[in-house]
mmCIF file with all atom_site columns, C-alpha atoms in Angstrom:
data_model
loop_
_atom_site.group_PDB
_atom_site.id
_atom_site.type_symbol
_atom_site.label_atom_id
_atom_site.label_alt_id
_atom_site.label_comp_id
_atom_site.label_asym_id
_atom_site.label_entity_id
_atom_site.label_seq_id
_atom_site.pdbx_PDB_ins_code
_atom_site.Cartn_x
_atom_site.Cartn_y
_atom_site.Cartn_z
_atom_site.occupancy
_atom_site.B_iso_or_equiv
_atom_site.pdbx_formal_charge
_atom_site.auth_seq_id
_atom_site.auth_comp_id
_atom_site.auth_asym_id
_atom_site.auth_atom_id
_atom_site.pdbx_PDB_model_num
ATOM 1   C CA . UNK A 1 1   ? -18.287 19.653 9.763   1.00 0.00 ? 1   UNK A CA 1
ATOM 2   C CA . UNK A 1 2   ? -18.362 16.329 8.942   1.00 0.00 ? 2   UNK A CA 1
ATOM 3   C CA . UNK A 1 3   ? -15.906 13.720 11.085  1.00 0.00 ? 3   UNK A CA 1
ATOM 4   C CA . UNK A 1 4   ? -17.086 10.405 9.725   1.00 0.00 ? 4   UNK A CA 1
ATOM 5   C CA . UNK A 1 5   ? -14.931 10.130 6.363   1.00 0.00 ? 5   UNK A CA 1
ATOM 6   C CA . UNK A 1 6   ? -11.806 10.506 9.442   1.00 0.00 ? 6   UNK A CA 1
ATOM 7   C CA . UNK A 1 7   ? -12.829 8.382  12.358  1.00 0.00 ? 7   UNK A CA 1
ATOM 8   C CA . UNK A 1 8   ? -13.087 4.909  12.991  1.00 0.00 ? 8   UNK A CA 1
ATOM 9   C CA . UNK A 1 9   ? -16.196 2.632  11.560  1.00 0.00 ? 9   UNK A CA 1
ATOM 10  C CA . UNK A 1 10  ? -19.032 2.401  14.071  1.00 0.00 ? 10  UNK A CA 1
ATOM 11  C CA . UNK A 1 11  ? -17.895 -1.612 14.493  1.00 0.00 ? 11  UNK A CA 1
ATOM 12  C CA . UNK A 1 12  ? -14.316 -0.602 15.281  1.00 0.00 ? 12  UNK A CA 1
ATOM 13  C CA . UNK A 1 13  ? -13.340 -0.082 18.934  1.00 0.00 ? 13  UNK A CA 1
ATOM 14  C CA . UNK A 1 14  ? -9.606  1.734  18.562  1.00 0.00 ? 14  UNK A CA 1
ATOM 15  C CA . UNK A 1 15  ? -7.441  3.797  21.359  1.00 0.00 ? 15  UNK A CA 1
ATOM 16  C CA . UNK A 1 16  ? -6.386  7.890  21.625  1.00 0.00 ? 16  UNK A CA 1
ATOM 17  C CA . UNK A 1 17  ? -3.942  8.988  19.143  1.00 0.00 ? 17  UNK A CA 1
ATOM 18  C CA . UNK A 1 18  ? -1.578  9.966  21.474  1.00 0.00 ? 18  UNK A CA 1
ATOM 19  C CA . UNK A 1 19  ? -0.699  8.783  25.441  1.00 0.00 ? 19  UNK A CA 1
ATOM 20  C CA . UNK A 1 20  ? -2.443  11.277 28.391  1.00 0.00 ? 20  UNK A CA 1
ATOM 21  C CA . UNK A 1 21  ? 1.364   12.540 28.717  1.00 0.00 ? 21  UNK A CA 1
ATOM 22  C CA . UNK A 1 22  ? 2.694   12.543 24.975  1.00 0.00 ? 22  UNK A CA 1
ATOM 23  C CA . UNK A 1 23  ? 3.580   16.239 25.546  1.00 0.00 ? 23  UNK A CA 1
ATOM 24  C CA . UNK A 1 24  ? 5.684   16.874 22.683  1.00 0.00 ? 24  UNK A CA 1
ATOM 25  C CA . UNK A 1 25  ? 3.381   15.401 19.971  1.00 0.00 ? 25  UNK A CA 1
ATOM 26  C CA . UNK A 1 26  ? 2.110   18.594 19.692  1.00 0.00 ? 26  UNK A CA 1
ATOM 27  C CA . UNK A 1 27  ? 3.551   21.536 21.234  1.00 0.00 ? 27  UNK A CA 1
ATOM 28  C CA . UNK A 1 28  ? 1.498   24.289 20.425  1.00 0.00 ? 28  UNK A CA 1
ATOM 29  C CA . UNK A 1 29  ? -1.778  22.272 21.865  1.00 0.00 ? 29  UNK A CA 1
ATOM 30  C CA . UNK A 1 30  ? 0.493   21.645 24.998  1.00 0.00 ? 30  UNK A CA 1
ATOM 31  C CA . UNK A 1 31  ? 1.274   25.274 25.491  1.00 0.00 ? 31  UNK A CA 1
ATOM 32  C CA . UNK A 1 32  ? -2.395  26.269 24.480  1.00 0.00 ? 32  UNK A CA 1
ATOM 33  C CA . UNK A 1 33  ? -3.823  24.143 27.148  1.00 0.00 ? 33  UNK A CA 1
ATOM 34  C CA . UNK A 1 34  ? -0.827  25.458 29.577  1.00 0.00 ? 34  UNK A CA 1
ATOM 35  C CA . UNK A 1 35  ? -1.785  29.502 29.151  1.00 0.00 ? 35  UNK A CA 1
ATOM 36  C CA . UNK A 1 36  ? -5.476  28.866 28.272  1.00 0.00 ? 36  UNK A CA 1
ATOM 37  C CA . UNK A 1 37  ? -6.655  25.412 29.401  1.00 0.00 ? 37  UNK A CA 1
ATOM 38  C CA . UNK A 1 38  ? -10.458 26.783 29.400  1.00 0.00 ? 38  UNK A CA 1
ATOM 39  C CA . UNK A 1 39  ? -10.196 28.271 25.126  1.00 0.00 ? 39  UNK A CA 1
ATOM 40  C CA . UNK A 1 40  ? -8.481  25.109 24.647  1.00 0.00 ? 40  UNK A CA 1
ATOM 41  C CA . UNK A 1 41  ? -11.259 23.225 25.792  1.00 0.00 ? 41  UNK A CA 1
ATOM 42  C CA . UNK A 1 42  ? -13.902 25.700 24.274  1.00 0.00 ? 42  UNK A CA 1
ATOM 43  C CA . UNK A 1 43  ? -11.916 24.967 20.410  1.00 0.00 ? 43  UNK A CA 1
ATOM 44  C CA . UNK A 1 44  ? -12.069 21.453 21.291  1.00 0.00 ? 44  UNK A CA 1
ATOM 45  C CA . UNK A 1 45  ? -15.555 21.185 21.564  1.00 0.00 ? 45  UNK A CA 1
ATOM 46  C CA . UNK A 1 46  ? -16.159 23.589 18.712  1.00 0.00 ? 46  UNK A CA 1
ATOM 47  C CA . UNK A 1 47  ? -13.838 21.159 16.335  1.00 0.00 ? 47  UNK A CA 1
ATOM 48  C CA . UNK A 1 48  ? -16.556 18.045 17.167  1.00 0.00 ? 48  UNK A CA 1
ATOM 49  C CA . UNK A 1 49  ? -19.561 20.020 16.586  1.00 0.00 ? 49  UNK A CA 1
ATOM 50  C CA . UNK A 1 50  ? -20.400 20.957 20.077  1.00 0.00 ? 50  UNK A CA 1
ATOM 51  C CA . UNK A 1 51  ? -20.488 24.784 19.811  1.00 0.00 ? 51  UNK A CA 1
ATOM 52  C CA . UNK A 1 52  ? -19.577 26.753 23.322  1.00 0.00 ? 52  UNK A CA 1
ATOM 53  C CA . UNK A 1 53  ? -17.943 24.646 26.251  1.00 0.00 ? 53  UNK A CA 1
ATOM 54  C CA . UNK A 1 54  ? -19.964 25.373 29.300  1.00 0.00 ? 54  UNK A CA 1
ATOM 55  C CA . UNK A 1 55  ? -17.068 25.624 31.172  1.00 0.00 ? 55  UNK A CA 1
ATOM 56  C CA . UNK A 1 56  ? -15.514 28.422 29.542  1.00 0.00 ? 56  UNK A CA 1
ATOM 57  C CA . UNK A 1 57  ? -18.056 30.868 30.874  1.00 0.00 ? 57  UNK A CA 1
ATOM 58  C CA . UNK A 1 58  ? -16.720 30.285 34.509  1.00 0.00 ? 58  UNK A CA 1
ATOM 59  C CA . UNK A 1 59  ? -13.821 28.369 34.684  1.00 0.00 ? 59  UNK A CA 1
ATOM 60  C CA . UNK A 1 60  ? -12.271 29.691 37.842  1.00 0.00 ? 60  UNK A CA 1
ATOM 61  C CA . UNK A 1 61  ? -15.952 30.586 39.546  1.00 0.00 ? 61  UNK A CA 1
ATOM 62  C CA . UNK A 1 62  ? -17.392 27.078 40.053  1.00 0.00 ? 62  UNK A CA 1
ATOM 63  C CA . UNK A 1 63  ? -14.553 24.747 39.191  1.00 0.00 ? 63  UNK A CA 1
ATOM 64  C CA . UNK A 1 64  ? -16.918 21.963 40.050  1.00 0.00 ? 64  UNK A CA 1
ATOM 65  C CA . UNK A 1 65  ? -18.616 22.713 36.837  1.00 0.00 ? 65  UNK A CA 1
ATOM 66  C CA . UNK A 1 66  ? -15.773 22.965 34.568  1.00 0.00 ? 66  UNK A CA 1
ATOM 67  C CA . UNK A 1 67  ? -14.664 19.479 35.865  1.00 0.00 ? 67  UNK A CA 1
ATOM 68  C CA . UNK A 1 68  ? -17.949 17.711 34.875  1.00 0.00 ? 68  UNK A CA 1
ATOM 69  C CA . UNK A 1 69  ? -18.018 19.407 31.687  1.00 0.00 ? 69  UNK A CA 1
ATOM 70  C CA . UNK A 1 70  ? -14.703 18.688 30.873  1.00 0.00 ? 70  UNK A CA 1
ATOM 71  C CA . UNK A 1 71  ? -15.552 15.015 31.678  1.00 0.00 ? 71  UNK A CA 1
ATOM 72  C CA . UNK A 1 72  ? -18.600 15.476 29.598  1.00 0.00 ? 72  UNK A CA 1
ATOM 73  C CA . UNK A 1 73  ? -16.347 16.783 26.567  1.00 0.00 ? 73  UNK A CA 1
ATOM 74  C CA . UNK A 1 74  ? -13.886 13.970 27.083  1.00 0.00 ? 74  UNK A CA 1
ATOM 75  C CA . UNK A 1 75  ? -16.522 11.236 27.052  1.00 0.00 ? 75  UNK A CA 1
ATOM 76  C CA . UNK A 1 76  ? -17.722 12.903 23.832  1.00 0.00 ? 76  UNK A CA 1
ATOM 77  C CA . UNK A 1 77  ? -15.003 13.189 21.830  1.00 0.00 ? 77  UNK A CA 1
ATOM 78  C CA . UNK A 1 78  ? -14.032 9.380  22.921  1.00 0.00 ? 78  UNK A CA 1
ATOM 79  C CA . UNK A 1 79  ? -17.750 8.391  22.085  1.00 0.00 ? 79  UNK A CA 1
ATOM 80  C CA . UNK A 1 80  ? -17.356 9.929  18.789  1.00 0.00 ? 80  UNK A CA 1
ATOM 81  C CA . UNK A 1 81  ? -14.261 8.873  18.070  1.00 0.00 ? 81  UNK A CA 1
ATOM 82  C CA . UNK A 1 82  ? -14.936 5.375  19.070  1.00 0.00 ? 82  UNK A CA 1
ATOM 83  C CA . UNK A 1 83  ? -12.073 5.156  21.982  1.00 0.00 ? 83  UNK A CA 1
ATOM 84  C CA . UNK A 1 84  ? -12.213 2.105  24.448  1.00 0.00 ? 84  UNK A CA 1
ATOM 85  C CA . UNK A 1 85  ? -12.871 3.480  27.857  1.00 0.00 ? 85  UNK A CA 1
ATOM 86  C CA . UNK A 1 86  ? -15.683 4.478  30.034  1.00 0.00 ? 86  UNK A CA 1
ATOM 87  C CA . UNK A 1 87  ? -17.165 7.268  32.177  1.00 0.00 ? 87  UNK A CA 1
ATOM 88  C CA . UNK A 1 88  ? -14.894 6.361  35.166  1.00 0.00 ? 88  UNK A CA 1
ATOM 89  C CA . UNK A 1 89  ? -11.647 6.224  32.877  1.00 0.00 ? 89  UNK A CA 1
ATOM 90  C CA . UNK A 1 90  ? -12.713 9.427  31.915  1.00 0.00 ? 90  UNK A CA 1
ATOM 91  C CA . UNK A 1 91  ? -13.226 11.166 34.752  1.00 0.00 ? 91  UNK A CA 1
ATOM 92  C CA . UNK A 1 92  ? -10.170 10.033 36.148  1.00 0.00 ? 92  UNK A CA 1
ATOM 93  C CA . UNK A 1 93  ? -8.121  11.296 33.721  1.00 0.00 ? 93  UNK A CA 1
ATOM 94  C CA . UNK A 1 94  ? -9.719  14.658 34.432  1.00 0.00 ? 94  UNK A CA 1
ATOM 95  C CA . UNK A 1 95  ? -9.024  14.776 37.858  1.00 0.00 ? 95  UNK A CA 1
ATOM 96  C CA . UNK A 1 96  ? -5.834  13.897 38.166  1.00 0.00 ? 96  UNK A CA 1
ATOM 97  C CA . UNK A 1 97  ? -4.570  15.938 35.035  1.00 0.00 ? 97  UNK A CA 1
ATOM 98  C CA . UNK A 1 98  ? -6.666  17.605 33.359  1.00 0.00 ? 98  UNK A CA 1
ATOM 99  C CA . UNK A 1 99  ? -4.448  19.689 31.452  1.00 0.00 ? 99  UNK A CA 1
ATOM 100 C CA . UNK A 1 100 ? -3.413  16.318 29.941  1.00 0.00 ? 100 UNK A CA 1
ATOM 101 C CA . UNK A 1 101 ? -6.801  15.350 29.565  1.00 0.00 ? 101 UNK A CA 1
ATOM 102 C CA . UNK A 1 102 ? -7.354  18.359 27.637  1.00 0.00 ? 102 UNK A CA 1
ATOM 103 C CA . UNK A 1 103 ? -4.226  17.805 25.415  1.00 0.00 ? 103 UNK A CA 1
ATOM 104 C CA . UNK A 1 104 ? -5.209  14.753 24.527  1.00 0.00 ? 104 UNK A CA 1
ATOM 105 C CA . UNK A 1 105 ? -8.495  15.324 23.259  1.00 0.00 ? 105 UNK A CA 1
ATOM 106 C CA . UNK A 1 106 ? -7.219  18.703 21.365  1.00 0.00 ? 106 UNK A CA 1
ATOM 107 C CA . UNK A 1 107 ? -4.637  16.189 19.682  1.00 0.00 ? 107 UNK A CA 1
ATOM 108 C CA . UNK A 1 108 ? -7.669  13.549 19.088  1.00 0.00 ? 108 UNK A CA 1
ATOM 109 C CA . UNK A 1 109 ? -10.176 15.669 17.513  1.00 0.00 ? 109 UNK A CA 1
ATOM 110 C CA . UNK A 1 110 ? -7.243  17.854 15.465  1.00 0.00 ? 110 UNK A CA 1
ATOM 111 C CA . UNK A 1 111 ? -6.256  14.742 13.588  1.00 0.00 ? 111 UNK A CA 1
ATOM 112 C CA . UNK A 1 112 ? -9.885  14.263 12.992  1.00 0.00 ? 112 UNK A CA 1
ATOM 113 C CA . UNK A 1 113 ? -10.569 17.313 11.913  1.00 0.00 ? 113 UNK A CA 1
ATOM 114 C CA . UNK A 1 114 ? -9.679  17.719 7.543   1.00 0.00 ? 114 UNK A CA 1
ATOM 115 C CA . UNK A 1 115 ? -7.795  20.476 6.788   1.00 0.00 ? 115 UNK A CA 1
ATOM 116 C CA . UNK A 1 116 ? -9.634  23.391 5.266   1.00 0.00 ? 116 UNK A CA 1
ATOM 117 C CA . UNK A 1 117 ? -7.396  24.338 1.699   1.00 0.00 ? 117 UNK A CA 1
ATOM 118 C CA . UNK A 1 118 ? -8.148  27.207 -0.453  1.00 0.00 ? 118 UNK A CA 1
ATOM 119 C CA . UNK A 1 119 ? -7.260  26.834 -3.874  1.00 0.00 ? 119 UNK A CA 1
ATOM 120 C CA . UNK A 1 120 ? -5.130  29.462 -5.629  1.00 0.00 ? 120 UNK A CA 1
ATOM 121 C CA . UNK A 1 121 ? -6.470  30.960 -8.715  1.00 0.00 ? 121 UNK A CA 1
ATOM 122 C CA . UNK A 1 122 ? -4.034  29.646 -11.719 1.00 0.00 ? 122 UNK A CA 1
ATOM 123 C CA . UNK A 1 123 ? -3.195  31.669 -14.852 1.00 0.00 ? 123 UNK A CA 1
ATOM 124 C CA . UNK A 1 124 ? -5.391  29.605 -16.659 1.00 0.00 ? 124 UNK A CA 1
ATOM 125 C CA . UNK A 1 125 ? -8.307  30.394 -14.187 1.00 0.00 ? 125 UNK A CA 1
ATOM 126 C CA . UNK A 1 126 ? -6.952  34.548 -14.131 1.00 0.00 ? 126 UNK A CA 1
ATOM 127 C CA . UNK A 1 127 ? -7.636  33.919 -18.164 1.00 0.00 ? 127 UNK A CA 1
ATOM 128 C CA . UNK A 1 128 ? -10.766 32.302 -18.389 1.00 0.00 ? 128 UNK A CA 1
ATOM 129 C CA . UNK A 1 129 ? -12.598 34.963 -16.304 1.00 0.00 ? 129 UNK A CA 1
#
C-alpha cells in the first residue's frame, strides 16, 4: 500500500496530526490502544507496510522489548511521515505514555492510510453483463 500520494513531500518537514494527549480525536483508536495496546500497535505497523510488530509476540514477557520496538515503530512512522523530532523525542514519548504514543501514531498513519471503497454494481452494469 502505497502512502506517498498522502504524506508530506520528501522536502517538507511538518508535525503529528494530532497532540500526544488529543484523546477524543479518535475514540475508537483511544479505546483500542486502552484494551489492546499491543494489536494496536501490531495494526499500526501493518497500516505503514511493516508487517508483524515484534512486540506483539511478548508484550507482557520482556517489556524491555516491546518498549524499543515501540520506539522503533514510532520513529518509523514519524520518518515516513516526515514529522520533526528525533530518536530521543521519541523515546520519550514512549516511556512516559506510551499508550499515547501509540494513539498518536494509530491516528497518524490512519489519516495516511486511503480508504479502500468497493464500488456497487449499477443497473446499468447488472444489464450489460
Amino acid at each position: 500500500m502505497a502512502l506517498s500520494s498522502h504524506s508530506p513531500s520528501s522536502n517538507t518537514i511538518g508535525h503529528w496530526s494530532s497532540g500526544l494527549f488529543d484523546f477524543t480525536e479518535n475514540l475508537s483508536i483511544c479505546s483500542f490502544g486502552m484494551f489492546c495496546y499491543p494489536l494496536l500497535l501490531d495494526d499500526t505497523a501493518q497500516n505503514i507496510g511493516e508487517g508483524k510488530c515484534t512486540c506483539c509476540a511478548v508484550p507482557f514477557c520482556i517489556p524491555v522489548t516491546c518498549c524499543l520496538a515501540h520506539m522503533a515503530l514510532r520513529t518509523l512512522v514519524r520518518q515516513t511521515h516526515h514529522i520533526k523530532g528525533s530518536v530521543v523525542s521519541d523515546m520519550w514519548s514512549v516511556l512516559c505514555c506510551p499508550l499515547c504514543a501509540a494513539c498518536q501514531e494509530a491516528r497518524q498513519v490512519r489519516q495516511a492510510v486511503p480508504m479502500v471503497t468497493t464500488k456497487q454494481p449499477s443497473a446499468r452494469d447488472n444489464m450489460r453483463s
